[in-house]
CSV table of C-alpha atoms in Angstrom, one decimal:
chain,number,residue,atom,x,y,z
I,1,MET,CA,21.0,-63.7,-39.5
I,2,ARG,CA,23.8,-61.0,-38.8
I,3,PHE,CA,27.0,-61.8,-37.4
I,4,GLY,CA,29.1,-59.3,-35.3
I,5,TYR,CA,32.3,-59.2,-33.7
I,6,GLY,CA,32.9,-58.6,-29.9
I,7,SER,CA,35.1,-55.5,-29.4
I,8,ASN,CA,36.6,-57.4,-26.3
I,9,GLY,CA,38.5,-59.6,-28.8
I,10,PHE,CA,40.3,-56.5,-30.0
I,11,TRP,CA,41.7,-55.1,-26.6
I,12,ASP,CA,45.3,-54.3,-28.2
I,13,HIS,CA,43.6,-52.0,-31.0
I,14,ARG,CA,42.3,-48.8,-31.0
I,15,LEU,CA,38.4,-48.8,-31.1
I,16,ASP,CA,38.2,-47.3,-34.6
I,17,ASP,CA,41.0,-49.5,-36.1
I,18,ALA,CA,39.2,-52.7,-34.6
I,19,LEU,CA,35.6,-51.3,-36.1
I,20,ALA,CA,37.1,-50.8,-39.5
I,21,ILE,CA,38.7,-54.3,-39.4
I,22,ILE,CA,35.1,-55.9,-38.4
I,23,ALA,CA,33.5,-54.3,-41.1
I,24,ASP,CA,36.0,-55.0,-43.6
I,25,LEU,CA,35.7,-58.5,-42.8
I,26,GLY,CA,32.3,-58.7,-43.6
I,27,TYR,CA,30.6,-58.6,-40.0
I,28,GLU,CA,27.3,-56.1,-39.8
I,29,GLY,CA,27.7,-55.2,-36.1
I,30,THR,CA,29.9,-55.3,-32.8
I,31,ALA,CA,29.2,-56.2,-29.5
I,32,LEU,CA,30.7,-53.5,-27.4
I,33,THR,CA,32.1,-53.7,-24.4
I,34,LEU,CA,31.9,-51.0,-21.9
I,35,ASP,CA,35.6,-50.7,-20.4
I,36,HIS,CA,38.7,-48.4,-20.3
I,37,PRO,CA,40.4,-49.6,-23.3
I,38,HIS,CA,37.6,-48.6,-26.0
I,39,LEU,CA,34.8,-46.7,-24.0
I,40,ASP,CA,34.8,-45.9,-20.0
I,41,PRO,CA,31.4,-45.1,-19.0
I,42,PHE,CA,32.7,-43.2,-15.8
I,43,ALA,CA,35.1,-41.0,-17.7
I,44,ALA,CA,34.4,-37.4,-17.9
I,45,ASP,CA,34.3,-37.2,-21.7
I,46,ALA,CA,32.2,-40.2,-22.0
I,47,GLY,CA,29.2,-38.4,-23.4
I,48,GLU,CA,31.5,-37.0,-26.3
I,49,ARG,CA,33.2,-40.2,-26.6
I,50,VAL,CA,29.8,-42.2,-27.2
I,51,ARG,CA,28.8,-39.4,-29.9
I,52,ARG,CA,32.0,-40.2,-31.7
I,53,ILE,CA,31.5,-43.8,-31.7
I,54,GLY,CA,28.0,-43.4,-32.8
I,55,THR,CA,29.3,-41.4,-35.8
I,56,ARG,CA,31.9,-44.2,-36.4
I,57,LEU,CA,29.2,-47.1,-36.5
I,58,ALA,CA,27.1,-45.1,-38.8
I,59,GLU,CA,30.1,-44.6,-41.4
I,60,LEU,CA,30.7,-48.3,-41.1
I,61,ASP,CA,27.0,-49.3,-41.3
I,62,LEU,CA,27.5,-51.5,-38.1
I,63,ALA,CA,24.8,-52.7,-35.5
I,64,VAL,CA,25.7,-52.5,-31.9
I,65,VAL,CA,24.6,-54.2,-28.7
I,66,VAL,CA,26.3,-53.0,-25.6
I,67,GLU,CA,28.1,-55.3,-23.2
I,68,THR,CA,28.9,-55.0,-19.6
I,69,GLY,CA,31.4,-57.8,-18.9
I,70,ALA,CA,34.4,-55.7,-18.4
I,71,ARG,CA,37.0,-57.5,-15.8
I,72,TYR,CA,38.5,-54.4,-13.8
I,73,LEU,CA,36.3,-51.6,-14.5
I,74,MET,CA,35.2,-50.8,-11.2
I,75,ASP,CA,37.6,-52.5,-9.0
I,76,PRO,CA,41.2,-53.0,-9.9
I,77,ARG,CA,42.0,-56.1,-7.6
I,78,ARG,CA,38.7,-58.1,-8.1
I,79,LYS,CA,37.5,-59.5,-11.1
I,80,HIS,CA,33.8,-58.3,-12.2
I,81,GLU,CA,33.3,-56.7,-8.9
I,82,PRO,CA,31.0,-55.3,-7.4
I,83,THR,CA,28.2,-57.3,-8.9
I,84,LEU,CA,24.5,-57.3,-8.1
I,85,VAL,CA,24.8,-60.0,-5.6
I,86,SER,CA,27.7,-58.7,-3.8
I,87,ASP,CA,27.9,-57.9,-0.3
I,88,GLU,CA,29.1,-54.3,-0.9
I,89,GLY,CA,29.1,-51.7,-3.7
I,90,ARG,CA,25.8,-53.3,-5.5
I,91,GLY,CA,24.8,-49.6,-6.2
I,92,LYS,CA,27.8,-49.0,-8.2
I,93,ARG,CA,27.0,-51.9,-10.5
I,94,VAL,CA,23.7,-50.7,-10.6
I,95,GLU,CA,24.9,-47.2,-11.7
I,96,LEU,CA,27.0,-48.9,-14.5
I,97,LEU,CA,23.9,-50.7,-15.9
I,98,ARG,CA,22.1,-47.6,-15.8
I,99,ARG,CA,24.7,-45.8,-17.8
I,100,ALA,CA,25.0,-48.7,-20.1
I,101,VAL,CA,21.0,-48.1,-20.8
I,102,ARG,CA,21.6,-44.7,-21.5
I,103,ILE,CA,24.6,-45.4,-23.8
I,104,GLY,CA,22.8,-48.2,-25.8
I,105,HIS,CA,19.9,-45.7,-26.3
I,106,ASP,CA,22.5,-42.9,-27.6
I,107,LEU,CA,24.1,-45.7,-30.1
I,108,GLY,CA,20.8,-47.0,-30.9
I,109,ALA,CA,21.9,-50.5,-29.7
I,110,GLU,CA,19.6,-53.4,-30.2
I,111,ALA,CA,20.1,-54.7,-26.6
I,112,VAL,CA,22.2,-54.1,-23.2
I,113,SER,CA,23.6,-57.3,-21.9
I,114,PHE,CA,24.4,-58.2,-18.2
I,115,TRP,CA,24.9,-61.1,-15.6
I,116,SER,CA,24.2,-61.7,-11.9
I,117,GLY,CA,27.9,-61.9,-10.5
I,118,ILE,CA,29.1,-64.8,-8.2
I,119,LEU,CA,27.4,-65.0,-4.7
I,120,PRO,CA,29.8,-64.3,-1.9
I,121,ASP,CA,30.5,-67.4,0.2
I,122,GLY,CA,28.0,-67.6,3.4
I,123,VAL,CA,25.3,-65.6,1.4
I,124,SER,CA,22.1,-67.7,1.2
I,125,GLY,CA,20.3,-68.4,-2.2
I,126,ALA,CA,17.2,-66.3,-0.9
I,127,GLN,CA,19.4,-63.4,-0.1
I,128,GLY,CA,20.9,-63.8,-3.7
I,129,TRP,CA,17.5,-63.8,-5.1
I,130,SER,CA,16.6,-60.8,-3.1
I,131,ARG,CA,19.8,-58.9,-4.2
I,132,LEU,CA,19.3,-59.7,-7.7
I,133,VAL,CA,15.8,-58.7,-8.0
I,134,ALA,CA,16.4,-55.4,-6.2
I,135,GLY,CA,19.4,-54.5,-8.6
I,136,VAL,CA,17.4,-55.3,-11.7
I,137,GLU,CA,14.3,-53.4,-10.7
I,138,GLN,CA,16.5,-50.6,-10.2
I,139,VAL,CA,17.8,-50.7,-14.2
I,140,LEU,CA,14.5,-51.7,-15.8
I,141,PRO,CA,12.0,-48.3,-15.5
I,142,LEU,CA,15.2,-46.6,-17.1
I,143,ALA,CA,15.3,-49.2,-19.7
I,144,ASP,CA,11.5,-49.1,-20.5
I,145,GLU,CA,11.7,-45.1,-20.7
I,146,LEU,CA,14.2,-45.2,-23.2
I,147,GLY,CA,13.3,-48.2,-25.0
I,148,VAL,CA,16.3,-50.5,-24.6
I,149,ASP,CA,16.0,-54.1,-24.3
I,150,CYS,CA,18.0,-55.6,-21.3
I,151,ALA,CA,19.4,-59.0,-22.1
I,152,PHE,CA,20.2,-61.0,-19.1
I,153,GLU,CA,23.1,-63.6,-19.5
I,154,PRO,CA,23.5,-67.0,-17.7
I,155,GLU,CA,27.2,-67.2,-16.9
I,156,PRO,CA,28.6,-70.6,-15.8
I,157,GLY,CA,29.5,-70.3,-12.2
I,158,MET,CA,27.5,-67.3,-11.3
I,159,PHE,CA,24.4,-67.0,-9.3
I,160,ALA,CA,22.3,-67.1,-12.3
I,161,GLU,CA,24.3,-69.8,-14.4
I,162,ARG,CA,21.7,-71.6,-16.7
I,163,LEU,CA,18.6,-70.2,-18.6
I,164,SER,CA,16.3,-71.7,-16.4
I,165,ASP,CA,17.6,-69.6,-13.5
I,166,VAL,CA,17.1,-66.2,-16.1
I,167,LEU,CA,13.7,-67.4,-16.7
I,168,GLU,CA,13.0,-67.8,-12.9
I,169,LEU,CA,14.4,-64.2,-12.5
I,170,ARG,CA,12.1,-62.8,-15.3
I,171,GLU,CA,9.2,-64.5,-13.4
I,172,ARG,CA,10.1,-63.0,-10.2
I,173,LEU,CA,10.2,-59.5,-12.0
I,174,GLY,CA,7.0,-60.0,-13.3
I,175,SER,CA,8.2,-60.7,-17.0
I,176,PRO,CA,8.7,-57.3,-18.1
I,177,LYS,CA,8.8,-56.9,-21.7
I,178,ARG,CA,12.0,-55.2,-21.8
I,179,PHE,CA,13.8,-58.2,-19.8
I,180,ARG,CA,15.1,-60.7,-22.3
I,181,VAL,CA,17.7,-63.0,-22.7
I,182,THR,CA,21.4,-63.3,-23.9
I,183,VAL,CA,22.3,-66.6,-25.1
I,184,ASP,CA,26.1,-67.2,-25.2
I,185,VAL,CA,26.0,-70.6,-27.8
I,186,GLY,CA,29.5,-72.1,-26.0
I,187,HIS,CA,27.6,-72.2,-22.4
I,188,GLY,CA,24.8,-74.5,-24.1
I,189,VAL,CA,28.0,-77.0,-24.6
I,190,CYS,CA,29.5,-76.0,-21.0
I,191,ASN,CA,26.8,-76.3,-18.9
I,192,GLU,CA,23.1,-76.5,-20.2
I,193,PRO,CA,21.4,-79.5,-19.9
I,194,ASP,CA,19.8,-79.8,-23.2
I,195,GLY,CA,22.9,-78.2,-25.3
I,196,PRO,CA,23.1,-75.0,-27.3
I,197,GLU,CA,20.2,-76.0,-29.8
I,198,GLY,CA,18.0,-77.0,-26.6
I,199,THR,CA,18.7,-73.7,-25.0
I,200,VAL,CA,18.0,-71.5,-27.9
I,201,ARG,CA,14.5,-73.5,-28.5
I,202,ARG,CA,14.0,-72.9,-24.6
I,203,ALA,CA,14.5,-69.0,-25.0
I,204,GLY,CA,12.5,-68.8,-28.2
I,205,ASP,CA,11.6,-65.0,-28.8
I,206,LEU,CA,13.0,-63.9,-25.7
I,207,ILE,CA,16.8,-64.1,-27.1
I,208,ALA,CA,17.7,-60.2,-27.7
I,209,ASN,CA,21.5,-60.9,-28.0
I,210,VAL,CA,23.7,-63.6,-29.0
I,211,GLN,CA,27.0,-64.2,-28.3
I,212,LEU,CA,29.4,-67.0,-30.4
I,213,ASP,CA,32.3,-69.1,-29.4
I,214,ASP,CA,33.1,-72.7,-29.1
I,215,MET,CA,33.5,-74.6,-25.8
I,216,ARG,CA,34.0,-78.1,-24.1
I,217,PRO,CA,31.5,-79.5,-21.5
I,218,GLY,CA,32.3,-78.4,-17.9
I,219,VAL,CA,34.7,-76.0,-19.1
I,220,HIS,CA,34.1,-72.4,-19.2
I,221,GLU,CA,36.6,-71.5,-21.6
I,222,HIS,CA,35.6,-69.4,-24.9
I,223,LEU,CA,37.4,-71.0,-28.1
I,224,GLU,CA,37.7,-70.5,-31.7
I,225,PHE,CA,35.1,-72.5,-33.5
I,226,GLY,CA,36.7,-76.1,-34.2
I,227,ASP,CA,38.5,-76.1,-31.0
I,228,GLY,CA,35.6,-77.5,-29.0
I,229,GLU,CA,32.4,-79.5,-29.4
I,230,ILE,CA,29.8,-77.3,-30.6
I,231,ASP,CA,27.8,-78.0,-33.5
I,232,LEU,CA,27.8,-74.8,-35.2
I,233,PRO,CA,25.5,-75.4,-38.1
I,234,GLY,CA,23.5,-76.9,-35.7
I,235,VAL,CA,22.9,-73.9,-33.5
I,236,LEU,CA,22.8,-71.6,-36.4
I,237,GLY,CA,19.9,-73.4,-37.9
I,238,ALA,CA,18.4,-73.5,-34.4
I,239,LEU,CA,18.5,-69.5,-34.2
I,240,GLU,CA,17.1,-69.5,-37.4
I,241,GLY,CA,14.5,-71.7,-36.6
I,242,ALA,CA,13.5,-69.6,-33.6
I,243,GLY,CA,13.2,-66.4,-35.7
I,244,TYR,CA,16.1,-64.9,-34.5
I,245,ARG,CA,17.1,-61.7,-36.5
I,246,GLY,CA,19.3,-59.9,-33.9
I,247,LEU,CA,23.3,-59.6,-33.8
I,248,ALA,CA,25.0,-62.8,-33.2
I,249,ALA,CA,28.5,-61.5,-32.1
I,250,VAL,CA,31.9,-63.7,-32.0
I,251,GLU,CA,32.9,-63.3,-28.2
I,252,LEU,CA,36.6,-64.4,-27.9
I,253,PRO,CA,38.2,-61.9,-25.3
I,254,ARG,CA,41.4,-64.0,-24.9
I,255,HIS,CA,42.2,-63.7,-28.5
I,256,GLY,CA,43.1,-60.2,-28.7
I,257,HIS,CA,46.8,-61.2,-29.7
I,258,ALA,CA,45.8,-62.3,-33.2
I,259,ALA,CA,42.6,-60.5,-33.3
I,260,PRO,CA,42.5,-59.7,-37.2
I,261,LEU,CA,43.1,-63.5,-38.0
I,262,VAL,CA,40.7,-65.0,-35.5
I,263,ALA,CA,38.2,-62.5,-37.0
I,264,GLU,CA,38.9,-63.6,-40.2
I,265,ARG,CA,38.9,-67.3,-39.6
I,266,SER,CA,35.7,-66.9,-37.5
I,267,MET,CA,33.9,-65.4,-40.4
I,268,ARG,CA,34.5,-68.0,-42.6
I,269,ALA,CA,33.5,-70.3,-40.1
I,270,LEU,CA,30.3,-68.9,-39.9
I,271,ARG,CA,29.6,-68.3,-43.3
I,272,GLU,CA,30.2,-72.4,-44.2
I,273,ALA,CA,28.2,-73.2,-41.2
I,274,LEU,CA,25.4,-71.0,-42.3
I,275,ALA,CA,25.3,-72.6,-45.6
I,276,GLU,CA,25.6,-76.0,-43.9
I,277,ALA,CA,22.5,-75.3,-41.7
I,278,ARG,CA,20.4,-74.3,-44.6
I,279,ARG,CA,21.5,-77.4,-46.7
I,280,ARG,CA,20.2,-79.4,-43.8
I,281,ARG,CA,16.9,-77.7,-43.5
I,282,PRO,CA,14.1,-79.7,-45.0
I,283,SER,CA,13.0,-78.0,-48.1
I,284,ALA,CA,9.5,-76.4,-48.2
I,285,THR,CA,8.6,-78.6,-51.3
I,286,GLU,CA,9.7,-81.7,-50.0
I,287,GLY,CA,6.8,-84.3,-49.8
I,288,VAL,CA,4.5,-82.7,-52.2
I,289,ARG,CA,6.1,-83.5,-55.6
I,290,ALA,CA,4.0,-85.5,-58.1
């Protein structure tokens, strides 16, 4: 299991400094959110910035996934807008995702992660599905051409808010190879019917990206480990049991005021939880001793 830390938890740091701290703490990768503090994909110098970041990641031996959940990148007044299911501006979201796929390719990212958005009032579910399928269909050909996995994340409160919605979307798209799943383990506590471990088992080998945090049932708030109700050893054991070998990155975007300390505490908790998960695992030799 390779642990990473999300760049959106280091908004108060320059990206070079954030990556150095992440590497120094023993993380093996980062989840890089495309946004104006660190990498604005719409900036005139975005290409040069991507090249510099790629060099820095290589220097620090950090793997990367690309995240696209910036709050006000495209609209300074409306959080996360426009989305793939908005009434207007959906093309701009598609363009962001296509840029993210290109950036992911240039950085050698393991996946590009994105979500549906909130369905506007008065829009039917049928219209929502039509908009969502049409938007994703404009991204997947480029991902396939460049060999980049698209990892779709179910987000509480959004149109596709549970893993079952993402699996339905995959079927509606014709089950394309490059369309996979992001699992946020905290969401398993918040709103998945079978919890984090069950969510991991249902997603199985479709998982291409994992976000790590703690949560409480019914409350979509990213918490440090121990502040919610997640069984961290249980979910890490489930991920290992599912054969997941990608990045599992801590996502604490509201903890940037104390990012180095939070990242250090998080790594300590993850190491302890992983050791406990492996202690819980039945020995391969159990039951065969003389």
